mmCIF file with all atom_site columns, C-alpha atoms in Angstrom:
data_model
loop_
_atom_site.group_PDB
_atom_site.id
_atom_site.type_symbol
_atom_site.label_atom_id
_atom_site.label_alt_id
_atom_site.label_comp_id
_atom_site.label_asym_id
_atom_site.label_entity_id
_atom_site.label_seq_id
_atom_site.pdbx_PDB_ins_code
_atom_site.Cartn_x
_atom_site.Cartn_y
_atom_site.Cartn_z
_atom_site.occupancy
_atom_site.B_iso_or_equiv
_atom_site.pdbx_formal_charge
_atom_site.auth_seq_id
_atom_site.auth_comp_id
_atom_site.auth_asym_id
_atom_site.auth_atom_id
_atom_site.pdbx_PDB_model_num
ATOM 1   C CA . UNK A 1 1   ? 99.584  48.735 186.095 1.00 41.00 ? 1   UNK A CA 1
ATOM 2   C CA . UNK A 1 2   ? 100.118 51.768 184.586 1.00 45.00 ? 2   UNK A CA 1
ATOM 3   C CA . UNK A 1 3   ? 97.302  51.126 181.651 1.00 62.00 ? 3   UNK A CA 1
ATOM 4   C CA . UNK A 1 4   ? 94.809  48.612 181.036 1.00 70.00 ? 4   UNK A CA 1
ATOM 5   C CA . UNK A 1 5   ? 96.026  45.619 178.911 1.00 83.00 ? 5   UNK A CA 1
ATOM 6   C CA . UNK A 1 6   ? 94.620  45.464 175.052 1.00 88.00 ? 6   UNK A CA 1
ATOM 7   C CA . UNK A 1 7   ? 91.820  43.443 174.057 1.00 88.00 ? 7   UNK A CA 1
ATOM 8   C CA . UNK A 1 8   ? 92.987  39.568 173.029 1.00 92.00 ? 8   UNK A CA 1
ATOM 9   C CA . UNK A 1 9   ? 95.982  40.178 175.647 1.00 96.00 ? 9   UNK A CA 1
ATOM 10  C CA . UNK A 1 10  ? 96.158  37.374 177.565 1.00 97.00 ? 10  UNK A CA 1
ATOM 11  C CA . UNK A 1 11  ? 96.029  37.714 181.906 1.00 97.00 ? 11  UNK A CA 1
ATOM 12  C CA . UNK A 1 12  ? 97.291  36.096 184.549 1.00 98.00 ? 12  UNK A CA 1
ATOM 13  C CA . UNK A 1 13  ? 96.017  36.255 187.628 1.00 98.00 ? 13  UNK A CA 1
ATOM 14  C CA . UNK A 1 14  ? 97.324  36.039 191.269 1.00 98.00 ? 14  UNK A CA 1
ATOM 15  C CA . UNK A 1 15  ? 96.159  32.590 192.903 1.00 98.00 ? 15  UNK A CA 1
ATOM 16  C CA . UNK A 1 16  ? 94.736  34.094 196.557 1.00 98.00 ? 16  UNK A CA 1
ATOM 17  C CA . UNK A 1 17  ? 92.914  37.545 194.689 1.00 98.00 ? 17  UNK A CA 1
ATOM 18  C CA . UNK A 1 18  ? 91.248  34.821 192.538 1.00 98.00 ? 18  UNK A CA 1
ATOM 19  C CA . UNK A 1 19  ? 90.030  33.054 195.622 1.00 97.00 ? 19  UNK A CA 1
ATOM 20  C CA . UNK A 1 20  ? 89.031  36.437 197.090 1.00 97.00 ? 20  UNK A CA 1
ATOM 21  C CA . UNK A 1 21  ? 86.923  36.828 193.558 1.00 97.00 ? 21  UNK A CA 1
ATOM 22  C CA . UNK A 1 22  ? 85.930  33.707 193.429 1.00 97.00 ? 22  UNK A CA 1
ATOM 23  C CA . UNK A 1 23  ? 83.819  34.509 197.541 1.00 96.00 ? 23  UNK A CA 1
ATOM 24  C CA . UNK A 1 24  ? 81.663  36.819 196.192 1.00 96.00 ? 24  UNK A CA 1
ATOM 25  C CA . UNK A 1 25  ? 81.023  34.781 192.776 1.00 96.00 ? 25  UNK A CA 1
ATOM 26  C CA . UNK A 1 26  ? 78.285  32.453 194.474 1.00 96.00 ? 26  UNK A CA 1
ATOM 27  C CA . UNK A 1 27  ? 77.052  32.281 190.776 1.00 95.00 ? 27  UNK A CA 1
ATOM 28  C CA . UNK A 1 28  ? 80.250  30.386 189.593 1.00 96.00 ? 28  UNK A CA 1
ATOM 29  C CA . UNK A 1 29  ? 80.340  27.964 192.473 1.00 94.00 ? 29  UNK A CA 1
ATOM 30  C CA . UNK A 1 30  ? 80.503  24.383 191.401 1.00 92.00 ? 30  UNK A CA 1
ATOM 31  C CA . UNK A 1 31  ? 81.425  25.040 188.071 1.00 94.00 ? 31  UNK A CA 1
ATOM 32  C CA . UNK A 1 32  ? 84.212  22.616 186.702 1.00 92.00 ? 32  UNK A CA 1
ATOM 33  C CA . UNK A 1 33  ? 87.936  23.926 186.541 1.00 96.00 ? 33  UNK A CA 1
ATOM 34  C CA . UNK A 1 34  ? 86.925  27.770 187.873 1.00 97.00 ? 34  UNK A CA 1
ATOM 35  C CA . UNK A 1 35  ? 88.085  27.388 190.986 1.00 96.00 ? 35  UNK A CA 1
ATOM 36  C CA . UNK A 1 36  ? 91.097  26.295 190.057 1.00 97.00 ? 36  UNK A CA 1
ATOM 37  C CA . UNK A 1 37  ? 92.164  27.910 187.055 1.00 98.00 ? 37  UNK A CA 1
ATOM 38  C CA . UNK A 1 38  ? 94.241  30.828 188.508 1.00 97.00 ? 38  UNK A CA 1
ATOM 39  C CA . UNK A 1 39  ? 96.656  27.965 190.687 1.00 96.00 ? 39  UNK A CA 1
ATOM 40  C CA . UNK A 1 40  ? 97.066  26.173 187.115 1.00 97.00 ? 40  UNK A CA 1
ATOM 41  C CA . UNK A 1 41  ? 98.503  29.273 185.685 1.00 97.00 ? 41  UNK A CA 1
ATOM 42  C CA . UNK A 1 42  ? 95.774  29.181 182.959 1.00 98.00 ? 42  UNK A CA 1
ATOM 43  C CA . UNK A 1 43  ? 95.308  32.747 181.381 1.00 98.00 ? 43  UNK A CA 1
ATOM 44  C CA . UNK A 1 44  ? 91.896  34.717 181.122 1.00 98.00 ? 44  UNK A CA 1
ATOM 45  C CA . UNK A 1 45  ? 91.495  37.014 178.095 1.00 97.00 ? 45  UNK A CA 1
ATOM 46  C CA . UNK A 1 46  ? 90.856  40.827 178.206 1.00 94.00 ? 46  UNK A CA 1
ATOM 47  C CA . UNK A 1 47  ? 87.743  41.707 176.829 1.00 90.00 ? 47  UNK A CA 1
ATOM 48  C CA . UNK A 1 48  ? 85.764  45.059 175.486 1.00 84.00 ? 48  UNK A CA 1
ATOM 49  C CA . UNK A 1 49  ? 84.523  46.495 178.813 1.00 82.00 ? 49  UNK A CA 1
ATOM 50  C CA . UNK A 1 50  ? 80.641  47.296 178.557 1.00 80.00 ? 50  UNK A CA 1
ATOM 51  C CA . UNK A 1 51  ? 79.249  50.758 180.146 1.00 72.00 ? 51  UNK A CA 1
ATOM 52  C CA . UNK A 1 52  ? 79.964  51.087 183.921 1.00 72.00 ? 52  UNK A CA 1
ATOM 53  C CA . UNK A 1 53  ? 82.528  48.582 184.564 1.00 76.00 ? 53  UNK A CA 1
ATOM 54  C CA . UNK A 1 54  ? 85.436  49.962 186.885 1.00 81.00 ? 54  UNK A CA 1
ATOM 55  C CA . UNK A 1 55  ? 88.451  47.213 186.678 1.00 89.00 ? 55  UNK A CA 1
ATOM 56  C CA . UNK A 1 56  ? 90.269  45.035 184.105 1.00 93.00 ? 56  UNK A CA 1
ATOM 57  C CA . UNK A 1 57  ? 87.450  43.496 182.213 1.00 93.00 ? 57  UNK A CA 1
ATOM 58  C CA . UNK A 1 58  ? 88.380  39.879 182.025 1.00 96.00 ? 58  UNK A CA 1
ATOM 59  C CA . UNK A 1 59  ? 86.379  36.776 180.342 1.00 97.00 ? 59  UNK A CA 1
ATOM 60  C CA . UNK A 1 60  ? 86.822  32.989 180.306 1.00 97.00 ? 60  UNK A CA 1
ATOM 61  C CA . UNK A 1 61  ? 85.299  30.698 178.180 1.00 96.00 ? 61  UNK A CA 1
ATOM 62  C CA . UNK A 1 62  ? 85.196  27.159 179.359 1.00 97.00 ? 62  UNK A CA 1
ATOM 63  C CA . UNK A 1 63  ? 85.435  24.177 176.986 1.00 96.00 ? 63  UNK A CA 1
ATOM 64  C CA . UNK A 1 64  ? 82.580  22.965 175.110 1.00 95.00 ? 64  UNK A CA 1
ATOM 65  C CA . UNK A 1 65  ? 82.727  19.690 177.245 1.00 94.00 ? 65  UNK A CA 1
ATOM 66  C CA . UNK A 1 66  ? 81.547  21.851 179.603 1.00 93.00 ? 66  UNK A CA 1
ATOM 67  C CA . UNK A 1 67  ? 79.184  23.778 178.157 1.00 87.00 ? 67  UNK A CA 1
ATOM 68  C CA . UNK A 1 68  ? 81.282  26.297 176.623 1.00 87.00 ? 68  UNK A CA 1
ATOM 69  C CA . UNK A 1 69  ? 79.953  29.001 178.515 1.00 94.00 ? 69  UNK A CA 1
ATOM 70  C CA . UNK A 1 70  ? 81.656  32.545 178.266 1.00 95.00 ? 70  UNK A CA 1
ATOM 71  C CA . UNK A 1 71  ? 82.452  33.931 181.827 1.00 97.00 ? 71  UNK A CA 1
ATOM 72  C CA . UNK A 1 72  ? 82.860  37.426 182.891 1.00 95.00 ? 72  UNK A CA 1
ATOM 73  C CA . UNK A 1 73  ? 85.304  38.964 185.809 1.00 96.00 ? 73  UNK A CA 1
ATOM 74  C CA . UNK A 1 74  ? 86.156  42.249 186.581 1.00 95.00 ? 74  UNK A CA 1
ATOM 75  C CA . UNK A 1 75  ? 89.665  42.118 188.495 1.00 96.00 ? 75  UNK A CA 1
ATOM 76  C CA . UNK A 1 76  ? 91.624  45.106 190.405 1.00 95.00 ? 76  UNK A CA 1
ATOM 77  C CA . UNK A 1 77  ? 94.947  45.852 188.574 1.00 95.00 ? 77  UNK A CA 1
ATOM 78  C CA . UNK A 1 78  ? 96.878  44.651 191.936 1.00 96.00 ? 78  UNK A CA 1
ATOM 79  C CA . UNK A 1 79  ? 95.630  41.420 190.853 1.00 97.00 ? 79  UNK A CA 1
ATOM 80  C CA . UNK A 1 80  ? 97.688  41.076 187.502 1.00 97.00 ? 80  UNK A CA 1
ATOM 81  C CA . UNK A 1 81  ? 99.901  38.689 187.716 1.00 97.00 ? 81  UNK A CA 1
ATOM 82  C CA . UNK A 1 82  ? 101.766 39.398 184.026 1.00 96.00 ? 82  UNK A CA 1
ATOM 83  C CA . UNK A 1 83  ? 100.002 40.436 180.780 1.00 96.00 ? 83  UNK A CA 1
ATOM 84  C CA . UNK A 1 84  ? 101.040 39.081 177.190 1.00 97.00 ? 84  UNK A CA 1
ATOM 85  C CA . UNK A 1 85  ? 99.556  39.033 173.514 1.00 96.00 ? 85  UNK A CA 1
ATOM 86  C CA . UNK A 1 86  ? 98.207  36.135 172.479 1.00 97.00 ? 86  UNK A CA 1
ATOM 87  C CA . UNK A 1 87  ? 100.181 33.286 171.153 1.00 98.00 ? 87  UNK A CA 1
ATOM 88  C CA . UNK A 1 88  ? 101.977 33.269 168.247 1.00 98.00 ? 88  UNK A CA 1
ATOM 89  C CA . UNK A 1 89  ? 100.205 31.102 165.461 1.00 98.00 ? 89  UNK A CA 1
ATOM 90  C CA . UNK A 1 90  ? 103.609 29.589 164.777 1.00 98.00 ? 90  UNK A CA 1
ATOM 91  C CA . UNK A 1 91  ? 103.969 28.637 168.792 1.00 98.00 ? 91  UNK A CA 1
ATOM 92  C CA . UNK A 1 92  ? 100.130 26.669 169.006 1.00 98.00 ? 92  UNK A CA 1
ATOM 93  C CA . UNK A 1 93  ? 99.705  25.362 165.609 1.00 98.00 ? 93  UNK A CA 1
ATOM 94  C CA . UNK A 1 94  ? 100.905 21.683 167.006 1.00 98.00 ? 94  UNK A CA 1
ATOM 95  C CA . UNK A 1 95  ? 97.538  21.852 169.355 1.00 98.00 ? 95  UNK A CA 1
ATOM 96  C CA . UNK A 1 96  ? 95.690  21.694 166.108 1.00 98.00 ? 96  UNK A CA 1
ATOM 97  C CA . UNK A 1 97  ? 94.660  18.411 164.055 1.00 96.00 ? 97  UNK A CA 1
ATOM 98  C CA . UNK A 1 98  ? 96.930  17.234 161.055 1.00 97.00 ? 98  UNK A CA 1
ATOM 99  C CA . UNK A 1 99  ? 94.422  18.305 158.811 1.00 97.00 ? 99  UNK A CA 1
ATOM 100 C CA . UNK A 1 100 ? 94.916  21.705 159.489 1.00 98.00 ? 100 UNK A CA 1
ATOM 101 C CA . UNK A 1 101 ? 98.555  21.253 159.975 1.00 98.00 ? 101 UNK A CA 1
ATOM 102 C CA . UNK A 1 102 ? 99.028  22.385 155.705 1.00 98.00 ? 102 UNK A CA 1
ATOM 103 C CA . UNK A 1 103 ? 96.982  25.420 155.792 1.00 98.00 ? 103 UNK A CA 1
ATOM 104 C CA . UNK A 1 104 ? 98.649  26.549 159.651 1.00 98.00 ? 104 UNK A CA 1
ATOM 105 C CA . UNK A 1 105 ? 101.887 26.169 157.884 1.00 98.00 ? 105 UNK A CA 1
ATOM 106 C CA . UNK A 1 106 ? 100.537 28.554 155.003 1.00 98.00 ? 106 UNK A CA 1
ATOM 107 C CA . UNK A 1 107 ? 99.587  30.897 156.911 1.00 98.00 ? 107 UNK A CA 1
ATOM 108 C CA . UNK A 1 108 ? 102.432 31.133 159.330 1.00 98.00 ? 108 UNK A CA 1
ATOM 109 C CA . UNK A 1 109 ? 105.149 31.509 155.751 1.00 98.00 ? 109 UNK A CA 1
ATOM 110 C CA . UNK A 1 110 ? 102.914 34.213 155.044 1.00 97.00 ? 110 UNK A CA 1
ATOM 111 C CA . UNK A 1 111 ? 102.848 35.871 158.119 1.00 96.00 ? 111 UNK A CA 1
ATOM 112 C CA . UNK A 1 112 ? 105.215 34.510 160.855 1.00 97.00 ? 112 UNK A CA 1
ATOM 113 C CA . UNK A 1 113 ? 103.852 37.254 163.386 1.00 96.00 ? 113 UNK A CA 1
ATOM 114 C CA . UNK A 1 114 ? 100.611 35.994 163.047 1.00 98.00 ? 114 UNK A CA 1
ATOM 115 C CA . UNK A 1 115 ? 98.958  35.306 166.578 1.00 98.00 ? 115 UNK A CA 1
ATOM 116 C CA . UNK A 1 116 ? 95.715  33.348 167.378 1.00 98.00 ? 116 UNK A CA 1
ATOM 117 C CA . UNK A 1 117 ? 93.102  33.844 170.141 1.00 96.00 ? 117 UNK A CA 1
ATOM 118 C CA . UNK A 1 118 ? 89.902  31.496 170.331 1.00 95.00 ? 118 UNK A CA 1
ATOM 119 C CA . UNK A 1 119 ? 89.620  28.187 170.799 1.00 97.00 ? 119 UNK A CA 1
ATOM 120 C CA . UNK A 1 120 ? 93.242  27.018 168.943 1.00 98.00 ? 120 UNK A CA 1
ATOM 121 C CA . UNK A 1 121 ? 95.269  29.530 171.253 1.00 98.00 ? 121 UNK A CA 1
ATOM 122 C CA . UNK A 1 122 ? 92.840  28.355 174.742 1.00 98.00 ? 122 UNK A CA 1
ATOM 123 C CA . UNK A 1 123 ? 93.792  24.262 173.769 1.00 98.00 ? 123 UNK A CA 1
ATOM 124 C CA . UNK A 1 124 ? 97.251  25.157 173.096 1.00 98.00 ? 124 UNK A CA 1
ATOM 125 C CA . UNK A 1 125 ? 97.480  27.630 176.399 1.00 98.00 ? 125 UNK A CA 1
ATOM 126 C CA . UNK A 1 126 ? 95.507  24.857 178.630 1.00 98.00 ? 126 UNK A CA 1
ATOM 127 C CA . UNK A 1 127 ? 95.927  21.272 177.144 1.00 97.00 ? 127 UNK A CA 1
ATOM 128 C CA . UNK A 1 128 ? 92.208  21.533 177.544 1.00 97.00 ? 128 UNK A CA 1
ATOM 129 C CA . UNK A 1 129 ? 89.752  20.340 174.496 1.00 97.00 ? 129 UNK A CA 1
ATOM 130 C CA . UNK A 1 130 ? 88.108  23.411 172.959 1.00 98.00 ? 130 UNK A CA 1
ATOM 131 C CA . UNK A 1 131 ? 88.907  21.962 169.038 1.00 97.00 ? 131 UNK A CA 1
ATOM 132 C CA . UNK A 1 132 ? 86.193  20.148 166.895 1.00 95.00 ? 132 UNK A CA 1
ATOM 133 C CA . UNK A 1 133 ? 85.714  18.836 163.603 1.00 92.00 ? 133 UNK A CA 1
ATOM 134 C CA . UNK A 1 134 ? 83.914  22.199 163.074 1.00 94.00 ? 134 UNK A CA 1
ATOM 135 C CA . UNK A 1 135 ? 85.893  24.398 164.644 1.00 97.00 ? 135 UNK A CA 1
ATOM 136 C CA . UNK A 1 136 ? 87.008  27.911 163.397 1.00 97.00 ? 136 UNK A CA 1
ATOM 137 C CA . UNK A 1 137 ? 90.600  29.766 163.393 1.00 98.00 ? 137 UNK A CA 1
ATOM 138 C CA . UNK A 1 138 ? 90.720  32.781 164.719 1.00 98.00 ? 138 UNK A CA 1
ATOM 139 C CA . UNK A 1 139 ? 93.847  34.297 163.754 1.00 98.00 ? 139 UNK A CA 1
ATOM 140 C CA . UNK A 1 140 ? 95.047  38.452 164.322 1.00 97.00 ? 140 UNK A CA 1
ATOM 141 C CA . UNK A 1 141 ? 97.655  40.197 162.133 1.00 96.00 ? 141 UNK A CA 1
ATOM 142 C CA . UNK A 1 142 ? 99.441  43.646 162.952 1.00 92.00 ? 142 UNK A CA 1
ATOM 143 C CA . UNK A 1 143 ? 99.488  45.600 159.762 1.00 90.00 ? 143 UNK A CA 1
ATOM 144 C CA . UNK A 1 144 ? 102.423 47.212 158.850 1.00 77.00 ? 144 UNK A CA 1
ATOM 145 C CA . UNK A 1 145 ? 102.493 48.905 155.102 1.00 70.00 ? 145 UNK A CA 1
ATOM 146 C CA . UNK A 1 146 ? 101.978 45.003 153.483 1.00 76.00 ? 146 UNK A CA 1
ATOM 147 C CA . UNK A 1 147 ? 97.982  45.337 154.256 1.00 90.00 ? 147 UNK A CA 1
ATOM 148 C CA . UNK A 1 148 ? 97.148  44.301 150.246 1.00 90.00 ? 148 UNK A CA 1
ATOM 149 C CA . UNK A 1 149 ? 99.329  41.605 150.016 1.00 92.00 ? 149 UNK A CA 1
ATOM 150 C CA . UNK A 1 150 ? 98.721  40.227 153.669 1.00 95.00 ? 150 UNK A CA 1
ATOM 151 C CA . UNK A 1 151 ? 95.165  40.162 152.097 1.00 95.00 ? 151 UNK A CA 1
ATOM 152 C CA . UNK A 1 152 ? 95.362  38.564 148.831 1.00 96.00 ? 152 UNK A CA 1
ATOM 153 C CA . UNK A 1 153 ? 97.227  35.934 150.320 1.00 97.00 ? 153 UNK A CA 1
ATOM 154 C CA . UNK A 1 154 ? 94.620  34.688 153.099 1.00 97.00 ? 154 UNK A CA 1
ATOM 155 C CA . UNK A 1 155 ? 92.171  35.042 150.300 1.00 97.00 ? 155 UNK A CA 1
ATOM 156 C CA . UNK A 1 156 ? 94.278  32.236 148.495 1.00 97.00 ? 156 UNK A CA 1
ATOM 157 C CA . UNK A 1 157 ? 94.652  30.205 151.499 1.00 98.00 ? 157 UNK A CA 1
ATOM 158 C CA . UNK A 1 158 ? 90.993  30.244 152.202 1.00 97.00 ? 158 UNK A CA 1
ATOM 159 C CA . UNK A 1 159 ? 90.015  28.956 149.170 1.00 96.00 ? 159 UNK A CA 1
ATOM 160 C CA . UNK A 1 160 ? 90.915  25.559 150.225 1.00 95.00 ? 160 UNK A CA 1
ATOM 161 C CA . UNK A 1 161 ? 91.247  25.590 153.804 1.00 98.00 ? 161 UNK A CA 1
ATOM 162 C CA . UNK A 1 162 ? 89.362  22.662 155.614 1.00 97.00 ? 162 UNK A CA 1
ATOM 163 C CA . UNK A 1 163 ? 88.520  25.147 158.585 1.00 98.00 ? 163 UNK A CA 1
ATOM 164 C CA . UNK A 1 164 ? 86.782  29.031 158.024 1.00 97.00 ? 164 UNK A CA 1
ATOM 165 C CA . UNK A 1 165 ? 90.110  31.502 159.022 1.00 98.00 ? 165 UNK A CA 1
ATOM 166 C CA . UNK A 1 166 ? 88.275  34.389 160.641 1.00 98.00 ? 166 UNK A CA 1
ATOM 167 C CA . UNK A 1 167 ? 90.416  36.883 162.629 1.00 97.00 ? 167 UNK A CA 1
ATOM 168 C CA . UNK A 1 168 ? 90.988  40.851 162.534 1.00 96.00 ? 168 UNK A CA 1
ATOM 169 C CA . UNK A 1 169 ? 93.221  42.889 161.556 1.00 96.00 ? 169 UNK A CA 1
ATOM 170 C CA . UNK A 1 170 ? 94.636  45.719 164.206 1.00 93.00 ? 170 UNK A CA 1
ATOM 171 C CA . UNK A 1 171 ? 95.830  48.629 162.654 1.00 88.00 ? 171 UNK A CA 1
ATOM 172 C CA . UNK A 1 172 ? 97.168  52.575 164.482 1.00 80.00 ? 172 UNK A CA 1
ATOM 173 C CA . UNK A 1 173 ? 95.945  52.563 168.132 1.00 79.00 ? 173 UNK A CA 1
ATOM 174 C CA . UNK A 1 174 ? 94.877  49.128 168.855 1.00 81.00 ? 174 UNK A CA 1
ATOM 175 C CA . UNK A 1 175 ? 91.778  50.081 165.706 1.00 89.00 ? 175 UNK A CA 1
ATOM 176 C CA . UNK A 1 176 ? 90.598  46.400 164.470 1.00 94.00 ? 176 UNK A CA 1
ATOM 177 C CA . UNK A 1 177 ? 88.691  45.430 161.148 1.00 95.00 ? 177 UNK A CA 1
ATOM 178 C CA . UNK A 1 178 ? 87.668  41.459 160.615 1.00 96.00 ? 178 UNK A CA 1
ATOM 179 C CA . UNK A 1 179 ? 90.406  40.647 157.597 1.00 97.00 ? 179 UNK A CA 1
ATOM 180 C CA . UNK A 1 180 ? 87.130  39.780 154.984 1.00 96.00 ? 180 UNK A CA 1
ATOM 181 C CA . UNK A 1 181 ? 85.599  43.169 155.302 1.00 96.00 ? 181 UNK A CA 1
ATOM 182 C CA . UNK A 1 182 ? 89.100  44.727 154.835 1.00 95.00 ? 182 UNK A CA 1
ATOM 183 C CA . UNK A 1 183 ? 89.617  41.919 151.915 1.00 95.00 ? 183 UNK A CA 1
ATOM 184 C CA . UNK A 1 184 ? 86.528  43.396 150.112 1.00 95.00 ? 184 UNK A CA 1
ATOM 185 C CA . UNK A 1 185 ? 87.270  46.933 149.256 1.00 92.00 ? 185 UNK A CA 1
ATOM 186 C CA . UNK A 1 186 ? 83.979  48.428 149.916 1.00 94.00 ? 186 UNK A CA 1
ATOM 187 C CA . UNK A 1 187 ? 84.601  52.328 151.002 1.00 95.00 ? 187 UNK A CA 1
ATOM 188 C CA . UNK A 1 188 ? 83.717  52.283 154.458 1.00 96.00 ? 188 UNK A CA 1
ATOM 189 C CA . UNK A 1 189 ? 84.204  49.545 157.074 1.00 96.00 ? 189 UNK A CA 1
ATOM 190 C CA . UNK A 1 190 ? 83.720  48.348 160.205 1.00 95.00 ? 190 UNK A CA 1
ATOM 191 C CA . UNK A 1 191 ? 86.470  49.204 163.363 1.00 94.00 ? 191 UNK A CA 1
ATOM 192 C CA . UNK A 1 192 ? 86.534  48.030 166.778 1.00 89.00 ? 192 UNK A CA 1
ATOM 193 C CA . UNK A 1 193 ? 88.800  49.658 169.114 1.00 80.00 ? 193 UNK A CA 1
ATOM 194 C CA . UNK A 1 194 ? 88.588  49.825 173.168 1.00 69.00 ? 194 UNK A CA 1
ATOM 195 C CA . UNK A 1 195 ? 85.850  51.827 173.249 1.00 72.00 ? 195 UNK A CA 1
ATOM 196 C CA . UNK A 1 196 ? 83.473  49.873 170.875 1.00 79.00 ? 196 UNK A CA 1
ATOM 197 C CA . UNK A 1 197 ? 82.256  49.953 167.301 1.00 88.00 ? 197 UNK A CA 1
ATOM 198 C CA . UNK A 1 198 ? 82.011  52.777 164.431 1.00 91.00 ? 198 UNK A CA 1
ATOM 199 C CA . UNK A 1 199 ? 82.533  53.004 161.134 1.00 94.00 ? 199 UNK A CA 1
ATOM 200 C CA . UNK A 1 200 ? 85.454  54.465 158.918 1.00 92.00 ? 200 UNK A CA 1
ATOM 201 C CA . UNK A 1 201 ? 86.593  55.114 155.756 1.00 94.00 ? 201 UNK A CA 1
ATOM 202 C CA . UNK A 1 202 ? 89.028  52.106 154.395 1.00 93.00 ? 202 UNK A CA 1
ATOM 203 C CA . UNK A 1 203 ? 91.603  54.599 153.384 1.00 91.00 ? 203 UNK A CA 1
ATOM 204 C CA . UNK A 1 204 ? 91.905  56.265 156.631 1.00 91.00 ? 204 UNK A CA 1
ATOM 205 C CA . UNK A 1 205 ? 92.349  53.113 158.276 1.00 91.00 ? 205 UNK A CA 1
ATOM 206 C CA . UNK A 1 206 ? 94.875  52.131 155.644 1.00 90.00 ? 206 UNK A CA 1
ATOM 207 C CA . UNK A 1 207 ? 96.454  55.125 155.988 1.00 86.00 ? 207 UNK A CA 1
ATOM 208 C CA . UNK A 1 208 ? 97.089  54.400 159.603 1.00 77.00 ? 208 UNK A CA 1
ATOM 209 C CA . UNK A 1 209 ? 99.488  52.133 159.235 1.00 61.00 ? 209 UNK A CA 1
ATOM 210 C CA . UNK A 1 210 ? 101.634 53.169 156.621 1.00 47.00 ? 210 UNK A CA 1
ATOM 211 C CA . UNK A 1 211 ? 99.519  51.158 153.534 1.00 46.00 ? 211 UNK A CA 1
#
C-alpha cells in the first residue's frame, strides 16, 4: 500500500498472513475468537504507532465477556486485505439499544456523515456483545467550515442523552481534537495527529478547515 491507513480506519486482514502472525504470537494462544477472527472477516482498527514500530500498527479489543482486553499487532502492508473508515453512525445505530435509538437519530439529522468507532461500531461490525447499560458513544465528525454549529448542536443533544457522546473531531491532515475541548473555547487545545500529541492554538486549527 502506497501509505499507511489513518487512525480509526478499519483493516482487514488476509486469513493465511494472520495464521503466519498468529505462530509467533505464543502470548495470544488460547485466547477466545483470535484465532479466528481474520477467516470471519472481522476488522482490526489502526492505531497510533508507539516509538520503534516498523509495520501497520493494528489493535483489537475483544469483548468485555472476555475480558475486554486491548490487543496489539504489527502487520506487513502485503497483508492488507482492504482498508475503510469506520462505519457510518447512520449504518450501526440499529446495533444499539432502543434507548439510545432517539438521541442516534439526533445526532445522525445533525450530521449524517457522522461515523463511530468503539464499542457501537465493533457490535455492529461483529454481531459480537461489546454494549452495556454503561456504555459510551464514541462518535468522529470531519469538519468542514460548520465547526460552531456542529458544536452547539452536540452540546444540545448531550444534555439529555442517556449515554456520555465522546468522540473527536478531525480537522486539515488527519489533526484530531475530542469535540468537548473544541466545544469550550479555551485558546489553546489539545491535537492528536499520526505522530502523537501537542498543543495548538483553537484558531489555527479552525482555520484549517475552512471555519
Amino acid at each position: 500500500m502506497p501509505e499507511a491507513p489513518a487512525r480509526h480506519h478499519m483493516v482487514r486482514v488476509d486469513p493465511a498472513s494472520w495464521r503466519a502472525h498468529l505462530a509467533g504470537r505464543p502470548d495470544l494462544e488460547g485466547l477466545p475468537l483470535v484465532a479466528d477472527w481474520a477467516v470471519r472477516g472481522w476488522p482490526l482498527v489502526v492505531r497510533r504507532p508507539t516509538g520503534g514500530e516498523s509495520g501497520i500498527p493494528l489493535g483489537l479489543p475483544l469483548p468485555p465477556a472476555e475480558g475486554k482486553r486491548r490487543l496489539s499487532f504489527l502487520m506487513e502492508p502485503s497483508a492488507i486485505l482492504s482498508t475503510a473508515p469506520p462505519p457510518r453512525l447512520a449504518a450501526a445505530a440499529s446495533a444499539a439499544a432502543a434507548a439510545w435509538q432517539p438521541t442516534l437519530r439526533r445526532l445522525v439529522d445533525l450530521d449524517p456523515e457522522t461515523r463511530t468507532f468503539g464499542s457501537l461500531a465493533w457490535q455492529h461490525l461483529t454481531g459480537l456483545t461489546y454494549l452495556s447499560p454503561t456504555s459510551d458513544i464514541d462518535l468522529l465528525w470531519h469538519l468542514d467550515g460548520s465547526a460552531e454549529r456542529l458544536l452547539a448542536g452536540l452540546a444540545a443533544i448531550d444534555r439529555d442523552a442517556p449515554m456520555r457522546i465522546d468522540g473527536e473531531c478531525l480537522g486539515a491532515g488527519g489533526m484530531a481534537v475530542q469535540w468537548r475541548e473544541l466545544a469550550e473555547g479555551t485558546p489553546e487545545i489539545m491535537v492528536k495527529d499520526a505522530r502523537g500529541v501537542a498543543l495548538m492554538p483553537r484558531a489555527d486549527f479552525l482555520a484549517g478547515v475552512g471555519c
